[in-house]
Amino acid sequence: LAYVFANRILNNEKNALENYLKFLKSGGKDYPLNILKDCGVEVNENLINEAMEIFKKYTEEYRELVGEDNGNK
């Protein structure tokens, strides 16, 4: 979820920062899934795929920076 929130903020998606701050301010007022939904994050297969694609991109960038090729040193 952190990757998704951060990616949406960095891509200047509408209300992304406001939704993240709302999430942080919510504390334990409700069930986590309800809080996330209220903050514009619907936890479903699409969200998991979005997070995995972001993680994949960061992993590929890391490998390029440290000189790894497809996971081989």
PDB file of N, CA, C and O in Angstrom:
ATOM      1  N   LEU A   1       0.818  -1.199   0.000  1.00  0.00           N
ATOM      2  CA  LEU A   1       0.000   0.000   0.000  1.00  0.00           C
ATOM      3  C   LEU A   1       0.857   1.255   0.000  1.00  0.00           C
ATOM      4  O   LEU A   1       0.490   2.249  -0.625  1.00  0.00           O
ATOM      5  N   ALA A   2       1.980   1.188   0.673  1.00  0.00           N
ATOM      6  CA  ALA A   2       2.864   2.354   0.704  1.00  0.00           C
ATOM      7  C   ALA A   2       3.347   2.719  -0.695  1.00  0.00           C
ATOM      8  O   ALA A   2       3.386   3.900  -1.059  1.00  0.00           O
ATOM      9  N   TYR A   3       3.712   1.691  -1.483  1.00  0.00           N
ATOM     10  CA  TYR A   3       4.132   1.951  -2.860  1.00  0.00           C
ATOM     11  C   TYR A   3       3.021   2.625  -3.654  1.00  0.00           C
ATOM     12  O   TYR A   3       3.256   3.538  -4.438  1.00  0.00           O
ATOM     13  N   VAL A   4       1.801   2.161  -3.473  1.00  0.00           N
ATOM     14  CA  VAL A   4       0.674   2.715  -4.226  1.00  0.00           C
ATOM     15  C   VAL A   4       0.420   4.163  -3.820  1.00  0.00           C
ATOM     16  O   VAL A   4       0.283   5.040  -4.673  1.00  0.00           O
ATOM     17  N   PHE A   5       0.371   4.417  -2.510  1.00  0.00           N
ATOM     18  CA  PHE A   5       0.178   5.796  -2.053  1.00  0.00           C
ATOM     19  C   PHE A   5       1.282   6.697  -2.601  1.00  0.00           C
ATOM     20  O   PHE A   5       1.006   7.767  -3.156  1.00  0.00           O
ATOM     21  N   ALA A   6       2.539   6.280  -2.442  1.00  0.00           N
ATOM     22  CA  ALA A   6       3.669   7.096  -2.888  1.00  0.00           C
ATOM     23  C   ALA A   6       3.638   7.321  -4.393  1.00  0.00           C
ATOM     24  O   ALA A   6       3.858   8.445  -4.867  1.00  0.00           O
ATOM     25  N   ASN A   7       3.364   6.280  -5.157  1.00  0.00           N
ATOM     26  CA  ASN A   7       3.327   6.399  -6.606  1.00  0.00           C
ATOM     27  C   ASN A   7       2.237   7.367  -7.054  1.00  0.00           C
ATOM     28  O   ASN A   7       2.443   8.185  -7.951  1.00  0.00           O
ATOM     29  N   ARG A   8       1.086   7.296  -6.413  1.00  0.00           N
ATOM     30  CA  ARG A   8      -0.007   8.198  -6.776  1.00  0.00           C
ATOM     31  C   ARG A   8       0.341   9.641  -6.456  1.00  0.00           C
ATOM     32  O   ARG A   8       0.014  10.552  -7.217  1.00  0.00           O
ATOM     33  N   ILE A   9       1.023   9.857  -5.347  1.00  0.00           N
ATOM     34  CA  ILE A   9       1.446  11.210  -4.983  1.00  0.00           C
ATOM     35  C   ILE A   9       2.482  11.713  -5.975  1.00  0.00           C
ATOM     36  O   ILE A   9       2.380  12.843  -6.480  1.00  0.00           O
ATOM     37  N   LEU A  10       3.491  10.890  -6.277  1.00  0.00           N
ATOM     38  CA  LEU A  10       4.547  11.289  -7.199  1.00  0.00           C
ATOM     39  C   LEU A  10       4.031  11.544  -8.614  1.00  0.00           C
ATOM     40  O   LEU A  10       4.607  12.352  -9.338  1.00  0.00           O
ATOM     41  N   ASN A  11       2.959  10.870  -8.989  1.00  0.00           N
ATOM     42  CA  ASN A  11       2.357  11.074 -10.310  1.00  0.00           C
ATOM     43  C   ASN A  11       1.303  12.170 -10.307  1.00  0.00           C
ATOM     44  O   ASN A  11       0.592  12.352 -11.301  1.00  0.00           O
ATOM     45  N   ASN A  12       1.213  12.900  -9.197  1.00  0.00           N
ATOM     46  CA  ASN A  12       0.292  14.026  -9.063  1.00  0.00           C
ATOM     47  C   ASN A  12      -1.160  13.666  -9.366  1.00  0.00           C
ATOM     48  O   ASN A  12      -1.895  14.453  -9.967  1.00  0.00           O
ATOM     49  N   GLU A  13      -1.560  12.451  -8.953  1.00  0.00           N
ATOM     50  CA  GLU A  13      -2.959  12.079  -9.144  1.00  0.00           C
ATOM     51  C   GLU A  13      -3.836  12.937  -8.244  1.00  0.00           C
ATOM     52  O   GLU A  13      -3.446  13.305  -7.133  1.00  0.00           O
ATOM     53  N   LYS A  14      -5.007  13.246  -8.743  1.00  0.00           N
ATOM     54  CA  LYS A  14      -5.925  14.115  -8.029  1.00  0.00           C
ATOM     55  C   LYS A  14      -6.227  13.546  -6.635  1.00  0.00           C
ATOM     56  O   LYS A  14      -6.554  12.370  -6.492  1.00  0.00           O
ATOM     57  N   ASN A  15      -6.108  14.374  -5.637  1.00  0.00           N
ATOM     58  CA  ASN A  15      -6.388  14.070  -4.229  1.00  0.00           C
ATOM     59  C   ASN A  15      -5.486  13.017  -3.612  1.00  0.00           C
ATOM     60  O   ASN A  15      -5.761  12.544  -2.515  1.00  0.00           O
ATOM     61  N   ALA A  16      -4.405  12.643  -4.277  1.00  0.00           N
ATOM     62  CA  ALA A  16      -3.532  11.587  -3.754  1.00  0.00           C
ATOM     63  C   ALA A  16      -2.910  11.981  -2.419  1.00  0.00           C
ATOM     64  O   ALA A  16      -2.942  11.199  -1.457  1.00  0.00           O
ATOM     65  N   LEU A  17      -2.350  13.168  -2.337  1.00  0.00           N
ATOM     66  CA  LEU A  17      -1.735  13.601  -1.087  1.00  0.00           C
ATOM     67  C   LEU A  17      -2.777  13.760   0.011  1.00  0.00           C
ATOM     68  O   LEU A  17      -2.564  13.319   1.149  1.00  0.00           O
ATOM     69  N   GLU A  18      -3.902  14.345  -0.330  1.00  0.00           N
ATOM     70  CA  GLU A  18      -4.976  14.528   0.646  1.00  0.00           C
ATOM     71  C   GLU A  18      -5.477  13.178   1.170  1.00  0.00           C
ATOM     72  O   GLU A  18      -5.724  13.029   2.361  1.00  0.00           O
ATOM     73  N   ASN A  19      -5.614  12.210   0.267  1.00  0.00           N
ATOM     74  CA  ASN A  19      -6.055  10.872   0.681  1.00  0.00           C
ATOM     75  C   ASN A  19      -5.036  10.208   1.596  1.00  0.00           C
ATOM     76  O   ASN A  19      -5.403   9.552   2.573  1.00  0.00           O
ATOM     77  N   TYR A  20      -3.757  10.395   1.300  1.00  0.00           N
ATOM     78  CA  TYR A  20      -2.723   9.803   2.148  1.00  0.00           C
ATOM     79  C   TYR A  20      -2.740  10.432   3.534  1.00  0.00           C
ATOM     80  O   TYR A  20      -2.674   9.730   4.548  1.00  0.00           O
ATOM     81  N   LEU A  21      -2.847  11.752   3.593  1.00  0.00           N
ATOM     82  CA  LEU A  21      -2.905  12.427   4.885  1.00  0.00           C
ATOM     83  C   LEU A  21      -4.151  12.022   5.658  1.00  0.00           C
ATOM     84  O   LEU A  21      -4.097  11.830   6.880  1.00  0.00           O
ATOM     85  N   LYS A  22      -5.241  11.862   4.953  1.00  0.00           N
ATOM     86  CA  LYS A  22      -6.482  11.402   5.580  1.00  0.00           C
ATOM     87  C   LYS A  22      -6.286  10.008   6.177  1.00  0.00           C
ATOM     88  O   LYS A  22      -6.744   9.718   7.286  1.00  0.00           O
ATOM     89  N   PHE A  23      -5.579   9.153   5.438  1.00  0.00           N
ATOM     90  CA  PHE A  23      -5.276   7.810   5.916  1.00  0.00           C
ATOM     91  C   PHE A  23      -4.448   7.873   7.200  1.00  0.00           C
ATOM     92  O   PHE A  23      -4.743   7.188   8.181  1.00  0.00           O
ATOM     93  N   LEU A  24      -3.419   8.714   7.201  1.00  0.00           N
ATOM     94  CA  LEU A  24      -2.562   8.827   8.378  1.00  0.00           C
ATOM     95  C   LEU A  24      -3.324   9.365   9.586  1.00  0.00           C
ATOM     96  O   LEU A  24      -3.103   8.927  10.715  1.00  0.00           O
ATOM     97  N   LYS A  25      -4.208  10.310   9.360  1.00  0.00           N
ATOM     98  CA  LYS A  25      -4.964  10.936  10.442  1.00  0.00           C
ATOM     99  C   LYS A  25      -6.071  10.033  10.983  1.00  0.00           C
ATOM    100  O   LYS A  25      -6.573  10.264  12.074  1.00  0.00           O
ATOM    101  N   SER A  26      -6.444   9.018  10.238  1.00  0.00           N
ATOM    102  CA  SER A  26      -7.590   8.194  10.621  1.00  0.00           C
ATOM    103  C   SER A  26      -7.340   7.357  11.864  1.00  0.00           C
ATOM    104  O   SER A  26      -8.291   6.996  12.570  1.00  0.00           O
ATOM    105  N   GLY A  27      -6.070   7.043  12.129  1.00  0.00           N
ATOM    106  CA  GLY A  27      -5.770   6.212  13.295  1.00  0.00           C
ATOM    107  C   GLY A  27      -6.525   4.895  13.225  1.00  0.00           C
ATOM    108  O   GLY A  27      -6.587   4.262  12.199  1.00  0.00           O
ATOM    109  N   GLY A  28      -7.125   4.500  14.320  1.00  0.00           N
ATOM    110  CA  GLY A  28      -7.867   3.249  14.360  1.00  0.00           C
ATOM    111  C   GLY A  28      -9.362   3.471  14.475  1.00  0.00           C
ATOM    112  O   GLY A  28     -10.054   2.708  15.135  1.00  0.00           O
ATOM    113  N   LYS A  29      -9.855   4.504  13.821  1.00  0.00           N
ATOM    114  CA  LYS A  29     -11.275   4.868  13.930  1.00  0.00           C
ATOM    115  C   LYS A  29     -12.225   3.843  13.333  1.00  0.00           C
ATOM    116  O   LYS A  29     -13.404   3.825  13.656  1.00  0.00           O
ATOM    117  N   ASP A  30     -11.709   3.016  12.427  1.00  0.00           N
ATOM    118  CA  ASP A  30     -12.569   2.068  11.719  1.00  0.00           C
ATOM    119  C   ASP A  30     -11.704   0.869  11.318  1.00  0.00           C
ATOM    120  O   ASP A  30     -10.506   0.846  11.557  1.00  0.00           O
ATOM    121  N   TYR A  31     -12.317  -0.102  10.682  1.00  0.00           N
ATOM    122  CA  TYR A  31     -11.569  -1.234  10.155  1.00  0.00           C
ATOM    123  C   TYR A  31     -10.629  -0.740   9.055  1.00  0.00           C
ATOM    124  O   TYR A  31     -11.000   0.155   8.272  1.00  0.00           O
ATOM    125  N   PRO A  32      -9.425  -1.310   8.957  1.00  0.00           N
ATOM    126  CA  PRO A  32      -8.452  -0.838   7.968  1.00  0.00           C
ATOM    127  C   PRO A  32      -8.984  -0.791   6.541  1.00  0.00           C
ATOM    128  O   PRO A  32      -8.741   0.178   5.820  1.00  0.00           O
ATOM    129  N   LEU A  33      -9.710  -1.809   6.109  1.00  0.00           N
ATOM    130  CA  LEU A  33     -10.231  -1.805   4.736  1.00  0.00           C
ATOM    131  C   LEU A  33     -11.219  -0.673   4.516  1.00  0.00           C
ATOM    132  O   LEU A  33     -11.263  -0.076   3.433  1.00  0.00           O
ATOM    133  N   ASN A  34     -12.012  -0.342   5.514  1.00  0.00           N
ATOM    134  CA  ASN A  34     -12.949   0.775   5.397  1.00  0.00           C
ATOM    135  C   ASN A  34     -12.207   2.106   5.320  1.00  0.00           C
ATOM    136  O   ASN A  34     -12.578   2.987   4.537  1.00  0.00           O
ATOM    137  N   ILE A  35     -11.161   2.240   6.126  1.00  0.00           N
ATOM    138  CA  ILE A  35     -10.362   3.470   6.098  1.00  0.00           C
ATOM    139  C   ILE A  35      -9.723   3.640   4.726  1.00  0.00           C
ATOM    140  O   ILE A  35      -9.768   4.729   4.136  1.00  0.00           O
ATOM    141  N   LEU A  36      -9.117   2.579   4.216  1.00  0.00           N
ATOM    142  CA  LEU A  36      -8.478   2.659   2.907  1.00  0.00           C
ATOM    143  C   LEU A  36      -9.476   3.010   1.814  1.00  0.00           C
ATOM    144  O   LEU A  36      -9.194   3.863   0.959  1.00  0.00           O
ATOM    145  N   LYS A  37     -10.623   2.391   1.843  1.00  0.00           N
ATOM    146  CA  LYS A  37     -11.647   2.674   0.835  1.00  0.00           C
ATOM    147  C   LYS A  37     -12.060   4.143   0.899  1.00  0.00           C
ATOM    148  O   LYS A  37     -12.222   4.798  -0.135  1.00  0.00           O
ATOM    149  N   ASP A  38     -12.205   4.665   2.114  1.00  0.00           N
ATOM    150  CA  ASP A  38     -12.561   6.068   2.306  1.00  0.00           C
ATOM    151  C   ASP A  38     -11.463   7.001   1.794  1.00  0.00           C
ATOM    152  O   ASP A  38     -11.724   8.150   1.456  1.00  0.00           O
ATOM    153  N   CYS A  39     -10.236   6.481   1.708  1.00  0.00           N
ATOM    154  CA  CYS A  39      -9.102   7.271   1.235  1.00  0.00           C
ATOM    155  C   CYS A  39      -8.795   7.014  -0.238  1.00  0.00           C
ATOM    156  O   CYS A  39      -7.719   7.363  -0.732  1.00  0.00           O
ATOM    157  N   GLY A  40      -9.708   6.382  -0.928  1.00  0.00           N
ATOM    158  CA  GLY A  40      -9.551   6.181  -2.361  1.00  0.00           C
ATOM    159  C   GLY A  40      -8.740   4.962  -2.757  1.00  0.00           C
ATOM    160  O   GLY A  40      -8.298   4.851  -3.896  1.00  0.00           O
ATOM    161  N   VAL A  41      -8.517   4.043  -1.811  1.00  0.00           N
ATOM    162  CA  VAL A  41      -7.741   2.841  -2.108  1.00  0.00           C
ATOM    163  C   VAL A  41      -8.633   1.626  -1.903  1.00  0.00           C
ATOM    164  O   VAL A  41      -8.973   1.272  -0.785  1.00  0.00           O
ATOM    165  N   GLU A  42      -9.021   1.023  -2.990  1.00  0.00           N
ATOM    166  CA  GLU A  42      -9.855  -0.178  -2.959  1.00  0.00           C
ATOM    167  C   GLU A  42      -8.927  -1.395  -3.005  1.00  0.00           C
ATOM    168  O   GLU A  42      -8.218  -1.603  -3.992  1.00  0.00           O
ATOM    169  N   VAL A  43      -8.889  -2.154  -1.926  1.00  0.00           N
ATOM    170  CA  VAL A  43      -7.999  -3.315  -1.866  1.00  0.00           C
ATOM    171  C   VAL A  43      -8.636  -4.462  -2.643  1.00  0.00           C
ATOM    172  O   VAL A  43      -9.642  -5.028  -2.227  1.00  0.00           O
ATOM    173  N   ASN A  44      -8.031  -4.741  -3.790  1.00  0.00           N
ATOM    174  CA  ASN A  44      -8.518  -5.813  -4.660  1.00  0.00           C
ATOM    175  C   ASN A  44      -7.365  -6.292  -5.537  1.00  0.00           C
ATOM    176  O   ASN A  44      -6.223  -5.864  -5.361  1.00  0.00           O
ATOM    177  N   GLU A  45      -7.647  -7.157  -6.471  1.00  0.00           N
ATOM    178  CA  GLU A  45      -6.603  -7.712  -7.334  1.00  0.00           C
ATOM    179  C   GLU A  45      -5.891  -6.621  -8.136  1.00  0.00           C
ATOM    180  O   GLU A  45      -4.672  -6.674  -8.323  1.00  0.00           O
ATOM    181  N   ASN A  46      -6.613  -5.620  -8.587  1.00  0.00           N
ATOM    182  CA  ASN A  46      -6.001  -4.534  -9.356  1.00  0.00           C
ATOM    183  C   ASN A  46      -4.981  -3.776  -8.521  1.00  0.00           C
ATOM    184  O   ASN A  46      -3.924  -3.393  -9.023  1.00  0.00           O
ATOM    185  N   LEU A  47      -5.310  -3.539  -7.259  1.00  0.00           N
ATOM    186  CA  LEU A  47      -4.385  -2.837  -6.369  1.00  0.00           C
ATOM    187  C   LEU A  47      -3.117  -3.661  -6.162  1.00  0.00           C
ATOM    188  O   LEU A  47      -2.005  -3.125  -6.213  1.00  0.00           O
ATOM    189  N   ILE A  48      -3.269  -4.954  -5.959  1.00  0.00           N
ATOM    190  CA  ILE A  48      -2.110  -5.821  -5.777  1.00  0.00           C
ATOM    191  C   ILE A  48      -1.251  -5.808  -7.039  1.00  0.00           C
ATOM    192  O   ILE A  48      -0.018  -5.693  -6.960  1.00  0.00           O
ATOM    193  N   ASN A  49      -1.863  -5.878  -8.191  1.00  0.00           N
ATOM    194  CA  ASN A  49      -1.116  -5.829  -9.455  1.00  0.00           C
ATOM    195  C   ASN A  49      -0.396  -4.493  -9.611  1.00  0.00           C
ATOM    196  O   ASN A  49       0.752  -4.449 -10.066  1.00  0.00           O
ATOM    197  N   GLU A  50      -1.069  -3.403  -9.255  1.00  0.00           N
ATOM    198  CA  GLU A  50      -0.458  -2.069  -9.323  1.00  0.00           C
ATOM    199  C   GLU A  50       0.776  -2.018  -8.420  1.00  0.00           C
ATOM    200  O   GLU A  50       1.844  -1.560  -8.827  1.00  0.00           O
ATOM    201  N   ALA A  51       0.642  -2.503  -7.198  1.00  0.00           N
ATOM    202  CA  ALA A  51       1.759  -2.493  -6.254  1.00  0.00           C
ATOM    203  C   ALA A  51       2.916  -3.356  -6.758  1.00  0.00           C
ATOM    204  O   ALA A  51       4.086  -2.973  -6.639  1.00  0.00           O
ATOM    205  N   MET A  52       2.603  -4.504  -7.314  1.00  0.00           N
ATOM    206  CA  MET A  52       3.654  -5.398  -7.808  1.00  0.00           C
ATOM    207  C   MET A  52       4.391  -4.791  -9.005  1.00  0.00           C
ATOM    208  O   MET A  52       5.610  -4.940  -9.131  1.00  0.00           O
ATOM    209  N   GLU A  53       3.681  -4.094  -9.873  1.00  0.00           N
ATOM    210  CA  GLU A  53       4.323  -3.435 -11.010  1.00  0.00           C
ATOM    211  C   GLU A  53       5.258  -2.327 -10.532  1.00  0.00           C
ATOM    212  O   GLU A  53       6.349  -2.146 -11.069  1.00  0.00           O
ATOM    213  N   ILE A  54       4.832  -1.572  -9.536  1.00  0.00           N
ATOM    214  CA  ILE A  54       5.680  -0.512  -8.977  1.00  0.00           C
ATOM    215  C   ILE A  54       6.930  -1.132  -8.363  1.00  0.00           C
ATOM    216  O   ILE A  54       8.052  -0.673  -8.589  1.00  0.00           O
ATOM    217  N   PHE A  55       6.744  -2.193  -7.575  1.00  0.00           N
ATOM    218  CA  PHE A  55       7.870  -2.873  -6.943  1.00  0.00           C
ATOM    219  C   PHE A  55       8.831  -3.430  -7.989  1.00  0.00           C
ATOM    220  O   PHE A  55      10.055  -3.323  -7.859  1.00  0.00           O
ATOM    221  N   LYS A  56       8.290  -3.997  -9.051  1.00  0.00           N
ATOM    222  CA  LYS A  56       9.109  -4.535 -10.137  1.00  0.00           C
ATOM    223  C   LYS A  56       9.960  -3.431 -10.771  1.00  0.00           C
ATOM    224  O   LYS A  56      11.150  -3.617 -11.024  1.00  0.00           O
ATOM    225  N   LYS A  57       9.342  -2.270 -10.980  1.00  0.00           N
ATOM    226  CA  LYS A  57      10.058  -1.142 -11.568  1.00  0.00           C
ATOM    227  C   LYS A  57      11.208  -0.706 -10.667  1.00  0.00           C
ATOM    228  O   LYS A  57      12.331  -0.499 -11.125  1.00  0.00           O
ATOM    229  N   TYR A  58      10.951  -0.600  -9.365  1.00  0.00           N
ATOM    230  CA  TYR A  58      11.998  -0.203  -8.424  1.00  0.00           C
ATOM    231  C   TYR A  58      13.108  -1.247  -8.366  1.00  0.00           C
ATOM    232  O   TYR A  58      14.284  -0.907  -8.257  1.00  0.00           O
ATOM    233  N   THR A  59      12.753  -2.514  -8.425  1.00  0.00           N
ATOM    234  CA  THR A  59      13.745  -3.583  -8.400  1.00  0.00           C
ATOM    235  C   THR A  59      14.638  -3.516  -9.637  1.00  0.00           C
ATOM    236  O   THR A  59      15.861  -3.651  -9.540  1.00  0.00           O
ATOM    237  N   GLU A  60      14.041  -3.271 -10.792  1.00  0.00           N
ATOM    238  CA  GLU A  60      14.812  -3.153 -12.026  1.00  0.00           C
ATOM    239  C   GLU A  60      15.741  -1.952 -11.974  1.00  0.00           C
ATOM    240  O   GLU A  60      16.902  -2.027 -12.398  1.00  0.00           O
ATOM    241  N   GLU A  61      15.258  -0.828 -11.438  1.00  0.00           N
ATOM    242  CA  GLU A  61      16.095   0.365 -11.302  1.00  0.00           C
ATOM    243  C   GLU A  61      17.268   0.089 -10.364  1.00  0.00           C
ATOM    244  O   GLU A  61      18.405   0.492 -10.640  1.00  0.00           O
ATOM    245  N   TYR A  62      16.998  -0.609  -9.268  1.00  0.00           N
ATOM    246  CA  TYR A  62      18.055  -0.959  -8.322  1.00  0.00           C
ATOM    247  C   TYR A  62      19.122  -1.808  -8.996  1.00  0.00           C
ATOM    248  O   TYR A  62      20.315  -1.564  -8.850  1.00  0.00           O
ATOM    249  N   ARG A  63      18.678  -2.815  -9.733  1.00  0.00           N
ATOM    250  CA  ARG A  63      19.631  -3.706 -10.401  1.00  0.00           C
ATOM    251  C   ARG A  63      20.511  -2.954 -11.396  1.00  0.00           C
ATOM    252  O   ARG A  63      21.698  -3.229 -11.524  1.00  0.00           O
ATOM    253  N   GLU A  64      19.919  -1.987 -12.095  1.00  0.00           N
ATOM    254  CA  GLU A  64      20.702  -1.178 -13.021  1.00  0.00           C
ATOM    255  C   GLU A  64      21.738  -0.354 -12.266  1.00  0.00           C
ATOM    256  O   GLU A  64      22.886  -0.236 -12.696  1.00  0.00           O
ATOM    257  N   LEU A  65      21.346   0.211 -11.133  1.00  0.00           N
ATOM    258  CA  LEU A  65      22.252   1.053 -10.358  1.00  0.00           C
ATOM    259  C   LEU A  65      23.427   0.279  -9.773  1.00  0.00           C
ATOM    260  O   LEU A  65      24.541   0.797  -9.687  1.00  0.00           O
ATOM    261  N   VAL A  66      23.191  -0.956  -9.370  1.00  0.00           N
ATOM    262  CA  VAL A  66      24.268  -1.748  -8.761  1.00  0.00           C
ATOM    263  C   VAL A  66      24.967  -2.648  -9.771  1.00  0.00           C
ATOM    264  O   VAL A  66      25.855  -3.411  -9.410  1.00  0.00           O
ATOM    265  N   GLY A  67      24.565  -2.572 -11.024  1.00  0.00           N
ATOM    266  CA  GLY A  67      25.241  -3.310 -12.086  1.00  0.00           C
ATOM    267  C   GLY A  67      24.863  -4.761 -12.203  1.00  0.00           C
ATOM    268  O   GLY A  67      25.626  -5.550 -12.748  1.00  0.00           O
ATOM    269  N   GLU A  68      23.693  -5.129 -11.726  1.00  0.00           N
ATOM    270  CA  GLU A  68      23.233  -6.507 -11.890  1.00  0.00           C
ATOM    271  C   GLU A  68      22.492  -6.631 -13.204  1.00  0.00           C
ATOM    272  O   GLU A  68      21.801  -5.729 -13.625  1.00  0.00           O
ATOM    273  N   ASP A  69      22.604  -7.787 -13.807  1.00  0.00           N
ATOM    274  CA  ASP A  69      21.908  -8.060 -15.068  1.00  0.00           C
ATOM    275  C   ASP A  69      20.964  -9.236 -14.850  1.00  0.00           C
ATOM    276  O   ASP A  69      21.409 -10.359 -14.676  1.00  0.00           O
ATOM    277  N   ASN A  70      19.653  -8.951 -14.836  1.00  0.00           N
ATOM    278  CA  ASN A  70      18.640  -9.983 -14.645  1.00  0.00           C
ATOM    279  C   ASN A  70      18.873 -10.821 -13.380  1.00  0.00           C
ATOM    280  O   ASN A  70      18.702 -12.025 -13.380  1.00  0.00           O
ATOM    281  N   GLY A  71      19.317 -10.166 -12.339  1.00  0.00           N
ATOM    282  CA  GLY A  71      19.496 -10.865 -11.069  1.00  0.00           C
ATOM    283  C   GLY A  71      20.848 -11.517 -10.901  1.00  0.00           C
ATOM    284  O   GLY A  71      21.147 -12.046  -9.847  1.00  0.00           O
ATOM    285  N   ASN A  72      21.702 -11.486 -11.927  1.00  0.00           N
ATOM    286  CA  ASN A  72      23.043 -12.078 -11.816  1.00  0.00           C
ATOM    287  C   ASN A  72      24.044 -10.992 -11.518  1.00  0.00           C
ATOM    288  O   ASN A  72      24.006  -9.921 -12.097  1.00  0.00           O
ATOM    289  N   LYS A  73      24.986 -11.290 -10.624  1.00  0.00           N
ATOM    290  CA  LYS A  73      26.021 -10.300 -10.284  1.00  0.00           C
ATOM    291  C   LYS A  73      27.142 -10.335 -11.287  1.00  0.00           C
ATOM    292  O   LYS A  73      27.426 -11.304 -11.895  1.00  0.00           O
TER     293      LYS A  73
END
